[in-house]
Coordinates of C-alpha atoms and ligand atoms in Angstrom, one line a residue:
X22 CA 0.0 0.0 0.0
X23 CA 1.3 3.2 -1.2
X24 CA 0.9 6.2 1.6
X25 CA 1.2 9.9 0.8
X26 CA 1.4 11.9 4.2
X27 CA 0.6 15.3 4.0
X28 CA 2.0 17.3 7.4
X29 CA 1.9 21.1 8.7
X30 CA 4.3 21.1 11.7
X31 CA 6.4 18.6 13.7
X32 CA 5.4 15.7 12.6
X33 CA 5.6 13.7 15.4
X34 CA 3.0 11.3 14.7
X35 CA 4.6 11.2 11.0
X36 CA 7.9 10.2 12.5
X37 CA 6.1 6.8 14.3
X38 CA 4.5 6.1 10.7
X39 CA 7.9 6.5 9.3
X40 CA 9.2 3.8 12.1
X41 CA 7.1 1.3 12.0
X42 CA 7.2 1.5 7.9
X43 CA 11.3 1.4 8.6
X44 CA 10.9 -1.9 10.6
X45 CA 8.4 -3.5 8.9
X46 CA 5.6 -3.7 11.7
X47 CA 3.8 -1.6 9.4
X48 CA 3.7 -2.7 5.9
X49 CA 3.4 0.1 3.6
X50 CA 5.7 2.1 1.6
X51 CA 5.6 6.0 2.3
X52 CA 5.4 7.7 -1.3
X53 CA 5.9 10.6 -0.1
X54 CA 5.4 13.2 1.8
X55 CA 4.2 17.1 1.9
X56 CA 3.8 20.1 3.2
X57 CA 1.7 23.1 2.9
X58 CA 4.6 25.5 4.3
X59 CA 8.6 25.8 4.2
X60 CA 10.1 24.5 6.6
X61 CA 8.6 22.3 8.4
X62 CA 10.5 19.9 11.4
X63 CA 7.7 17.1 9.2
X64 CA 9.4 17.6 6.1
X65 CA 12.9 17.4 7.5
X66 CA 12.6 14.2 9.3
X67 CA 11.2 12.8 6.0
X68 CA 14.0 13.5 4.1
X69 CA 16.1 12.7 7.1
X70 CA 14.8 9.4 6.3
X71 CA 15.6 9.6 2.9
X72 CA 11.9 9.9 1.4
X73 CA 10.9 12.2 -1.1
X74 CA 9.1 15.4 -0.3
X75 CA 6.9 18.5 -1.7
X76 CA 5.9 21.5 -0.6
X77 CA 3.1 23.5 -2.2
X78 CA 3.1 26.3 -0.4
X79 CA -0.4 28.2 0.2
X80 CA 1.7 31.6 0.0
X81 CA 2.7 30.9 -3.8
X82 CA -1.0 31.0 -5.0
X83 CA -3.0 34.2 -6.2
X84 CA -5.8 31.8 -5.7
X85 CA -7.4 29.4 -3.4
X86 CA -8.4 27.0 -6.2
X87 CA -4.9 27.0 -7.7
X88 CA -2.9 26.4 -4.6
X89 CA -6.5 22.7 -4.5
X90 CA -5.6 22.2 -8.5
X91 CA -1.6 22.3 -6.9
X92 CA -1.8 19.7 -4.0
X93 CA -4.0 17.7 -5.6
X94 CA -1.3 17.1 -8.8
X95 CA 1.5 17.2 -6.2
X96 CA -0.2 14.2 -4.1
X97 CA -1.6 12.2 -7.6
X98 CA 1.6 12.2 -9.1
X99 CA 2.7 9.6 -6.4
X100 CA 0.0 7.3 -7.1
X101 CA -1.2 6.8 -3.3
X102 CA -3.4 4.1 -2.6
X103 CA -4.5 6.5 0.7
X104 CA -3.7 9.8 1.6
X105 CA -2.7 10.9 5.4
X106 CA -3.6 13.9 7.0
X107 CA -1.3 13.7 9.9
X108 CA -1.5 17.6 11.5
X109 CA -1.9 18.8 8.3
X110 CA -3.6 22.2 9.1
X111 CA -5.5 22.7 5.8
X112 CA -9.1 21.8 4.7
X113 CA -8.7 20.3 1.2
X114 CA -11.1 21.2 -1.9
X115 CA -14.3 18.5 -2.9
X116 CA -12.2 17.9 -6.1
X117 CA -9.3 16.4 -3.9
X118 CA -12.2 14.3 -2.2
X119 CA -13.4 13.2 -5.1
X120 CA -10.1 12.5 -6.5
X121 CA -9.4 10.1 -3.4
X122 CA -12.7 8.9 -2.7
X123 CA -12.6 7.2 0.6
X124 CA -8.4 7.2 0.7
X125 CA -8.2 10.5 2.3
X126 CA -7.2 9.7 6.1
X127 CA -7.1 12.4 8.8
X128 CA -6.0 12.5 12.7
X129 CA -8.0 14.3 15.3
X130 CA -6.8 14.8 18.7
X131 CA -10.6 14.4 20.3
X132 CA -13.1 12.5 20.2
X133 CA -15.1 13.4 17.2
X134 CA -17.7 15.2 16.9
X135 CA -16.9 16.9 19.8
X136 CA -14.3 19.6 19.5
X137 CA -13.4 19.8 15.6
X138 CA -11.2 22.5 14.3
X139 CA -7.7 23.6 15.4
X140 CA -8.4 23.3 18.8
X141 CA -9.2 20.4 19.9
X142 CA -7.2 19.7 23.2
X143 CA -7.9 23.5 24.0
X144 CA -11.4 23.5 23.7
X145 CA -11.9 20.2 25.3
X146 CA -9.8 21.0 28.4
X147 CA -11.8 24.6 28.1
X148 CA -15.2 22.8 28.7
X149 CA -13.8 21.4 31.5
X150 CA -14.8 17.3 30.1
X151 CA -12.9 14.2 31.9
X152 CA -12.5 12.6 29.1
X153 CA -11.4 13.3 25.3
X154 CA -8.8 11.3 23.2
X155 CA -8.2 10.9 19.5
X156 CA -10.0 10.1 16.5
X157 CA -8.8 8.4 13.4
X158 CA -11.3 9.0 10.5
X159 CA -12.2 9.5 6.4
X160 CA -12.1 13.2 6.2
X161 CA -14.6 14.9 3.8
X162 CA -14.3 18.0 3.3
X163 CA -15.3 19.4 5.9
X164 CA -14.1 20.3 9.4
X165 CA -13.0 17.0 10.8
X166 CA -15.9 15.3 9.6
X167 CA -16.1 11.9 7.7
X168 CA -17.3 8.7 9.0
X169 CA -15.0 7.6 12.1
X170 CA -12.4 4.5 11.7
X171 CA -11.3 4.0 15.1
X172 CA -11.0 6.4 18.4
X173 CA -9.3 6.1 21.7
X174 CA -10.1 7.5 25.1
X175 CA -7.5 9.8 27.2
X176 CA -8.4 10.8 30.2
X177 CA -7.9 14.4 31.4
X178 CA -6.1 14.9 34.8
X179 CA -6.8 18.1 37.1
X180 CA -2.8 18.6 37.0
X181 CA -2.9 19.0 32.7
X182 CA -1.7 21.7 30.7
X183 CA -3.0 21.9 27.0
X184 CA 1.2 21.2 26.2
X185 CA 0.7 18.0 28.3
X186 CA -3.0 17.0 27.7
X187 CA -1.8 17.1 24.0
X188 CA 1.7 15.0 24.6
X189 CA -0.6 12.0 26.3
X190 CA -3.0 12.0 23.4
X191 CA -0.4 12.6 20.4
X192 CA 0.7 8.5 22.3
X193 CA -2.5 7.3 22.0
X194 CA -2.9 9.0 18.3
X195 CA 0.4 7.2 17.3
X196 CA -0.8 3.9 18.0
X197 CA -4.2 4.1 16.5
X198 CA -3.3 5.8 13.3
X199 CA -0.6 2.6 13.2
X200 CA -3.4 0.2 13.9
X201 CA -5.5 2.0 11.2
X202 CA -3.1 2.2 8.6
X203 CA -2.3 -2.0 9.5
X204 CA -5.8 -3.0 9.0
X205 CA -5.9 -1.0 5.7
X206 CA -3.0 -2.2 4.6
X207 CA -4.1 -5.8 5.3
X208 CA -5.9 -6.1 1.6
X209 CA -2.3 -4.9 0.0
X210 CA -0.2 -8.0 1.7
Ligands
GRF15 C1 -1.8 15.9 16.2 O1 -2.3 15.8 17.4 C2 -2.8 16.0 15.1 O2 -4.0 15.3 15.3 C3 -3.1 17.5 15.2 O3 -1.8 18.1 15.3 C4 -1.0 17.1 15.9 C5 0.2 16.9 15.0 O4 1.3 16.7 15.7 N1 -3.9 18.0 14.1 P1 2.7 16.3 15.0 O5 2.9 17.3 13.9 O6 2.5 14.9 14.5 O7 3.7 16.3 16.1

């Protein structure tokens, strides 16, 4: 199964994809992987790791719909069987949708539907709920919407910071994105 990760920051998460690809544990190959900004710690691990990269930056387009028409030839020209969202911080256009219709892969770090958006460990933690977690699921293109593939619970201690709320879940997110991506590989092996 062929994997194109598209990433916005760190890439943390990214980096235990690109493991457990390394090791075998998780058997796909990672096509590539982008970036919707310069610089990014996510697009330096990957090459890092010696796998090939793109950035289509959002600041190089007069327009909205040429920076869509942009990722969505950057990311086809890999060939992905699924596409990753994994803290990619950009809502893609119904054309990409359509373009990877049920392939398009996103982490949340709630429990969807509560708390979509940016947000999600500050607003939980804002309304004060005990529990939240992470959500792996087929994005559409909306806000963190998309029928739900597999969640875990993280519980919320009184002594959390949003920095530390986020660290506990980004675990938990880590494992279940691997779990995911196993059982879709599972039809490719
Ligand atoms: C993850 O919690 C992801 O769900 C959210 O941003 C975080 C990305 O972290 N959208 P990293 O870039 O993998 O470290």
């Amino acid at each position: 199964m062929r994997i194109v990760v598209l990433v916005s920051g760190t890439g943390s998460n990214l980096q235990s994809v690109i493991d457990a690809a390394a090791t075998g544990e998780l058997p796909v190959e990672i096509a590539a992987v982008g970036a919707d900004r310069p610089g990014t710690a996510g697009i330096a691990r990957s090459a890092d790791a010696g796998l090939e990269t793109f950035v289509v930056d959002f600041k190089d387009f007069a327009t909205r719909g040429e920076w869509d028409a942009a990722l969505l030839a950057a990311v086809q020209a890999y060939t992905p069987d699924y596409v990753v969202s994994s803290g990619f911080m950009r809502i893609v256009a119904p054309s990409f949708i359509d373009a990877f219709p049920g392939r398009y892969v996103n982490t949340h770090p709630a429990l969807l539907p509560a708390f979509p958006g940016a947000h999600g460990v500050r607003d939980a933690m804002a309304y004060g709920v005990k529990v939240t977690g992470c959500t792996v699921h087929f994005a559409d293109a909306g806000v963190d919407t998309g029928p739900i593939i597999a969640q875990t619970a993280v519980e919320v201690l009184d002594s959390d910071t949003e920095e530390s709320l986020h660290e506990r879940i980004k675990v938990a997110e880590r494992t279940l994105l691997i779990s995911v991506l196993k059982d879709l590989a599972a039809p490719f092996n």
